[in-house]
Amino acid sequence: MTILRVHFLNVKQGDCFLIEHLSDRLTMIDICGGNLENKDIIEAQLVKFAKEVKPRGNFNMCSKPTNPIDYLAEKGFSEVWRFILTHPDMDHMDGIKELFDQKKVVNFWDCGIRREKPDFEEGSPYKEKDWDFYEDLISGRVETNVIKPRAGDEGRYWNCDDDQGNGNGDYIHIASPNDKLINQANDCGDINDASYVIVYFSDAGKIIFSGDSNNKTWEYVLDKHRDLVSDAGVLFAPHHGRNSDLDFSFLDIVKPRVSFFGCAPSGYLAYSAWQNRDLLFFTNNQCGNVHIYPLSNKSFDIYIENQTYAEAFNQKETEQIDGFWYLCNV
């Protein structure tokens, strides 16, 4: 029961994750930055390593975003076995059409949330073609397998074996949403309350992908699926780590060994919720892209794109794997 590697991509103010499975299948959770062109990607002005560089300083990696589709090509991934859209906000589906155009996507997970089409006014950072393609997806007009797993569901390939249907598959479990959360979100329009919360089991511990899960989501998760999320190894923070009027008391149950925040102005990030609990966290702005390796000794090795930050954090030179630099073991 293990995985090869989890990728946390630096995609501006959005989310994108990849899970490499020992089954050779690839899971992709959300996409942002998929429409970025080379001219849009600004080279980061990296702070040079020096003793006075503070590990909590600004390392400016958010100005060097990654196009996830280009990243897939660079890493040699020709097929995405499952694409999980946690919820239909544009910062979680920016580039979805281009992804399906360029890569074979075998399965699409539909969270069941329905909302009105957003405005795509001049100057919008997002493209209307992505929304139109998403509507084609959920309507069955795209050549891919659309499935709708819900909290607690079991199914072949995600948490049951491929053939007999009674094993663990790719060790993916769903903590949220259930039908009640989806119906409430569709009625009131707060789609974050029905965001997928995906829990991946590895030898090193649980890895939680929490989308933009909100207070009602976490009330439900802790009431019905507490064992799925308690004492986690890795947490990808809800709302990319923003405050978002979220009650962070769920952290007292989840107790992640390490958490990761996406890109956002520092004034919007919920640093204090982690600092007050003495919880370790890192940001895309420090690390750039991140590789997480679950180890058989129940720990995770963390490697990052930004050598400057890795050396600032460790106060020494660090080793390199696949172009990424050792940050820590948790």
Coordinates of C-alpha atoms in Angstrom, one line a residue:
M1 CA 0.0 0.0 0.0
T2 CA 2.0 2.9 -1.2
I3 CA 2.3 5.5 -4.0
L4 CA 5.2 6.6 -6.0
R5 CA 4.8 10.4 -5.8
V6 CA 2.3 13.2 -5.2
H7 CA 2.8 16.4 -7.2
F8 CA 1.5 19.8 -5.8
L9 CA 1.8 22.2 -8.7
N10 CA 2.4 25.9 -8.5
V11 CA -0.5 27.2 -10.6
K12 CA -1.1 30.8 -9.5
Q13 CA -4.2 31.3 -7.4
G14 CA -5.7 27.9 -8.0
D15 CA -5.2 24.2 -7.4
C16 CA -3.7 21.2 -9.3
F17 CA -2.5 17.9 -7.9
L18 CA -1.3 14.7 -9.4
I19 CA -1.1 11.2 -7.8
E20 CA 1.1 8.6 -9.3
H21 CA -0.2 5.1 -8.4
L22 CA 1.6 1.8 -8.3
S23 CA -1.1 0.6 -10.7
D24 CA 0.5 3.0 -13.2
R25 CA -2.7 5.0 -13.2
L26 CA -2.6 8.8 -12.8
T27 CA -5.1 10.8 -10.8
M28 CA -5.4 14.5 -11.4
I29 CA -7.3 16.7 -9.0
D30 CA -8.4 20.1 -10.3
I31 CA -6.5 22.2 -12.8
C32 CA -5.5 25.9 -13.0
G33 CA -3.0 27.6 -15.3
G34 CA -3.8 25.2 -18.2
N35 CA -4.2 28.2 -20.5
L36 CA -0.9 29.8 -19.7
E37 CA 1.4 30.4 -22.6
N38 CA 5.1 30.8 -22.5
K39 CA 4.8 34.6 -22.8
D40 CA 2.5 34.6 -19.7
I41 CA 5.0 32.8 -17.5
I42 CA 7.2 35.3 -15.8
E43 CA 10.6 34.1 -14.6
A44 CA 10.8 34.4 -10.8
Q45 CA 13.3 36.9 -9.3
L46 CA 14.7 34.4 -6.8
V47 CA 16.3 35.7 -3.6
K48 CA 19.9 34.4 -3.6
F49 CA 20.8 32.1 -0.7
A50 CA 22.5 33.8 2.2
K51 CA 22.5 33.4 5.9
E52 CA 20.3 36.4 6.4
V53 CA 17.5 34.9 4.2
K54 CA 14.6 34.0 6.4
P55 CA 12.7 30.7 5.6
R56 CA 9.4 32.5 6.1
G57 CA 10.4 35.3 3.7
N58 CA 9.0 36.0 0.2
F59 CA 10.6 33.7 -2.3
N60 CA 8.5 35.0 -5.2
M61 CA 7.7 31.6 -6.7
C62 CA 4.1 32.6 -7.4
S63 CA 5.5 34.7 -10.2
K64 CA 6.8 31.6 -11.9
P65 CA 3.6 29.5 -12.4
T66 CA 3.5 26.1 -14.1
N67 CA 1.2 25.1 -16.9
P68 CA 0.0 21.7 -15.8
I69 CA -0.5 20.4 -19.3
D70 CA 3.1 21.2 -20.2
Y71 CA 4.1 19.7 -16.9
L72 CA 2.4 16.4 -17.8
A73 CA 4.2 16.3 -21.1
E74 CA 7.6 17.1 -19.5
K75 CA 7.0 14.2 -17.0
G76 CA 6.0 11.8 -19.8
F77 CA 2.3 11.4 -18.8
S78 CA 0.2 10.6 -21.9
E79 CA -3.0 9.7 -20.1
V80 CA -5.0 10.8 -17.1
W81 CA -6.9 7.8 -15.6
R82 CA -9.2 10.0 -13.5
F83 CA -9.7 13.7 -13.3
I84 CA -11.5 14.8 -10.1
L85 CA -13.0 18.3 -10.2
T86 CA -13.5 19.2 -6.5
H87 CA -16.1 21.9 -7.4
P88 CA -16.9 24.1 -10.4
D89 CA -15.0 27.3 -9.5
M90 CA -12.9 28.6 -12.4
D91 CA -9.7 28.5 -10.4
H92 CA -10.1 24.7 -10.2
M93 CA -11.0 24.2 -13.9
D94 CA -8.8 26.8 -15.7
G95 CA -7.6 24.8 -18.8
I96 CA -9.9 21.8 -18.5
K97 CA -10.7 21.9 -22.2
E98 CA -7.1 22.1 -23.2
L99 CA -6.3 19.2 -20.9
F100 CA -9.0 16.9 -22.5
D101 CA -7.9 18.1 -26.0
Q102 CA -4.3 17.2 -25.4
K103 CA -4.5 14.2 -23.1
K104 CA -6.7 11.1 -23.0
V105 CA -8.8 11.4 -19.8
V106 CA -10.5 8.1 -19.1
N107 CA -12.7 9.0 -16.1
F108 CA -14.2 12.3 -14.9
W109 CA -15.5 12.6 -11.4
D110 CA -18.6 14.9 -11.2
C111 CA -19.2 16.3 -7.7
G112 CA -22.8 17.0 -8.5
I113 CA -22.7 20.7 -7.8
R114 CA -24.7 22.9 -10.3
R115 CA -24.3 26.6 -10.6
E116 CA -25.1 29.4 -13.1
K117 CA -22.5 30.2 -15.7
P118 CA -20.0 32.8 -14.5
D119 CA -19.5 36.2 -16.2
F120 CA -16.5 36.2 -18.6
E121 CA -16.1 39.9 -19.0
E122 CA -13.2 41.5 -20.8
G123 CA -10.1 41.2 -18.6
S124 CA -11.3 38.0 -16.9
P125 CA -8.3 35.7 -16.1
Y126 CA -10.5 32.7 -17.2
K127 CA -11.8 31.5 -20.5
E128 CA -15.5 30.9 -21.4
K129 CA -14.5 27.8 -23.5
D130 CA -13.6 26.0 -20.3
W131 CA -17.0 26.6 -18.7
D132 CA -18.7 25.5 -22.0
F133 CA -16.6 22.4 -22.1
Y134 CA -17.4 21.6 -18.4
E135 CA -21.1 21.8 -19.2
D136 CA -20.6 19.4 -22.1
L137 CA -18.8 17.1 -19.7
I138 CA -21.5 16.9 -17.1
S139 CA -24.1 16.5 -19.8
G140 CA -22.4 13.5 -21.3
R141 CA -21.4 15.1 -24.5
V142 CA -17.7 14.4 -24.1
E143 CA -16.1 11.0 -24.8
T144 CA -15.1 10.1 -21.3
N145 CA -16.6 8.0 -18.5
V146 CA -18.5 10.3 -16.1
I147 CA -19.0 8.9 -12.6
K148 CA -20.4 10.5 -9.4
P149 CA -18.8 9.0 -6.3
R150 CA -20.1 10.3 -3.0
A151 CA -18.9 10.2 0.6
G152 CA -18.4 6.7 1.8
D153 CA -18.9 5.1 -1.6
E154 CA -16.8 2.1 -2.7
G155 CA -15.9 1.4 -6.2
R156 CA -13.4 -0.5 -8.4
Y157 CA -10.2 1.3 -9.2
W158 CA -10.6 3.9 -6.5
N159 CA -10.9 1.9 -3.2
C160 CA -11.7 -1.6 -4.5
D161 CA -9.5 -3.9 -6.6
D162 CA -9.8 -3.9 -10.4
D163 CA -11.1 -7.4 -10.9
Q164 CA -12.8 -8.8 -7.8
G165 CA -13.9 -5.4 -6.4
N166 CA -13.0 -6.4 -2.9
G167 CA -9.6 -4.9 -2.3
N168 CA -8.2 -1.4 -2.1
G169 CA -7.7 -0.3 -5.6
D170 CA -5.9 3.0 -5.7
Y171 CA -6.6 3.7 -2.0
I172 CA -8.8 6.8 -2.7
H173 CA -11.6 7.5 -0.2
I174 CA -14.2 10.2 -0.2
A175 CA -15.0 12.1 3.0
S176 CA -17.4 14.6 1.4
P177 CA -19.8 15.5 -0.1
N178 CA -23.0 13.4 0.5
D179 CA -26.3 14.1 -1.3
K180 CA -27.6 16.3 1.4
L181 CA -24.6 18.7 1.2
I182 CA -24.9 18.8 -2.6
N183 CA -28.6 19.6 -2.5
Q184 CA -28.1 22.3 0.1
A185 CA -25.2 23.8 -1.9
N186 CA -27.3 23.8 -5.1
D187 CA -30.2 25.4 -3.3
C188 CA -28.3 28.2 -1.5
G189 CA -25.5 28.7 -4.1
D190 CA -22.6 28.2 -1.7
I191 CA -20.9 25.5 -3.7
N192 CA -17.9 25.3 -1.3
D193 CA -20.1 23.5 1.2
A194 CA -20.2 20.5 -1.2
S195 CA -16.6 20.5 -2.4
Y196 CA -15.0 17.1 -2.7
V197 CA -12.7 16.1 0.2
I198 CA -10.5 13.3 -1.0
V199 CA -8.4 11.2 1.3
Y200 CA -5.5 9.1 -0.1
F201 CA -4.1 6.3 2.0
S202 CA -0.3 5.6 1.8
D203 CA 2.2 3.7 3.8
A204 CA 3.4 7.0 5.2
G205 CA 0.0 8.2 6.3
K206 CA -3.2 10.0 5.0
I207 CA -3.0 12.7 2.3
I208 CA -6.0 15.0 2.3
F209 CA -7.0 17.0 -0.7
S210 CA -9.6 19.4 0.7
G211 CA -10.7 21.6 -2.3
D212 CA -12.5 24.6 -1.1
S213 CA -14.3 22.7 1.7
N214 CA -16.2 25.0 4.0
N215 CA -17.6 24.9 7.5
K216 CA -20.6 22.7 6.7
T217 CA -18.3 20.3 4.9
W218 CA -16.1 19.9 7.9
E219 CA -19.0 19.6 10.3
Y220 CA -20.2 16.7 8.2
V221 CA -16.8 15.1 7.8
L222 CA -16.0 15.2 11.5
D223 CA -19.4 13.8 12.3
K224 CA -19.5 11.0 9.8
H225 CA -16.0 10.3 8.6
R226 CA -13.7 11.4 11.5
D227 CA -11.5 8.3 11.2
L228 CA -10.8 9.1 7.5
V229 CA -9.3 12.5 8.3
S230 CA -7.8 12.2 11.8
D231 CA -4.1 12.3 12.4
A232 CA -3.2 13.0 8.8
G233 CA 0.3 13.0 7.2
V234 CA -0.3 15.7 4.6
L235 CA -3.1 18.3 4.3
F236 CA -3.5 20.5 1.3
A237 CA -5.3 23.3 3.0
P238 CA -8.8 24.3 2.1
H239 CA -9.2 27.4 0.0
H240 CA -5.5 27.3 -0.9
G241 CA -4.8 28.3 2.7
R242 CA -6.9 31.4 2.7
N243 CA -8.9 32.6 5.8
S244 CA -12.2 32.4 4.0
D245 CA -14.2 32.8 7.3
L246 CA -13.4 29.1 8.0
D247 CA -13.5 27.6 11.4
F248 CA -10.1 26.0 11.7
S249 CA -10.9 23.8 14.7
F250 CA -11.0 20.8 12.4
L251 CA -7.2 21.0 12.5
D252 CA -7.3 19.8 16.1
I253 CA -8.6 16.5 14.7
V254 CA -6.8 16.3 11.4
K255 CA -3.4 17.2 13.1
P256 CA -1.5 17.1 9.8
R257 CA 2.3 16.6 10.1
V258 CA 2.7 19.0 7.2
S259 CA 0.3 21.3 5.3
F260 CA 0.6 23.2 2.0
F261 CA -0.8 26.5 1.0
G262 CA -1.3 27.7 -2.6
C263 CA -0.6 31.2 -3.9
A264 CA -2.5 34.2 -2.5
P265 CA -1.5 37.6 -1.1
S266 CA 0.0 36.9 2.4
G267 CA -2.6 39.0 4.1
Y268 CA -5.3 36.5 3.0
L269 CA -3.5 33.4 4.2
A270 CA -4.5 31.7 7.5
Y271 CA -1.0 31.5 8.9
S272 CA -2.1 32.0 12.5
A273 CA -4.5 28.9 12.5
W274 CA -1.4 26.8 11.9
Q275 CA 1.1 28.8 14.0
N276 CA -1.2 28.8 17.0
R277 CA -1.3 25.0 16.9
D278 CA 2.5 24.7 16.2
L279 CA 1.7 22.9 12.8
L280 CA 4.3 22.8 10.0
F281 CA 3.3 24.4 6.7
F282 CA 4.8 25.5 3.5
T283 CA 3.5 27.6 0.6
N284 CA 3.8 27.5 -3.2
N285 CA 5.4 31.0 -3.0
Q286 CA 8.3 29.4 -1.1
C287 CA 8.5 26.1 -2.8
G288 CA 7.2 26.4 -6.3
N289 CA 6.2 22.9 -7.4
V290 CA 6.4 20.1 -4.7
H291 CA 7.0 16.4 -4.9
I292 CA 5.9 14.2 -1.9
Y293 CA 7.3 10.7 -1.6
P294 CA 5.6 8.4 1.0
L295 CA 8.2 6.0 2.5
S296 CA 7.7 2.6 4.0
N297 CA 9.1 3.8 7.3
K298 CA 5.8 5.8 7.8
S299 CA 7.3 9.1 6.8
F300 CA 7.3 11.5 3.8
D301 CA 10.2 13.0 2.0
I302 CA 9.4 16.4 0.6
Y303 CA 11.3 17.8 -2.4
I304 CA 10.7 21.2 -4.0
E305 CA 11.4 23.1 -7.2
N306 CA 13.0 26.1 -5.5
Q307 CA 16.6 25.2 -4.5
T308 CA 17.0 28.6 -2.9
Y309 CA 14.3 28.0 -0.3
A310 CA 15.3 24.4 0.3
E311 CA 18.8 25.6 1.2
A312 CA 17.5 28.5 3.3
F313 CA 15.2 26.2 5.2
N314 CA 18.0 23.6 5.9
Q315 CA 20.8 26.2 6.2
K316 CA 22.9 23.9 4.0
E317 CA 23.1 22.5 0.5
T318 CA 20.5 19.7 -0.2
E319 CA 20.3 16.7 -2.5
Q320 CA 18.4 16.7 -5.8
I321 CA 16.0 14.2 -7.3
D322 CA 14.4 14.7 -10.7
G323 CA 15.3 18.3 -10.7
F324 CA 13.7 18.9 -7.2
W325 CA 15.6 19.7 -4.0
Y326 CA 15.2 18.0 -0.6
L327 CA 13.3 20.1 1.9
C328 CA 12.4 17.9 4.8
N329 CA 11.2 14.5 6.1
V330 CA 8.0 14.4 8.2

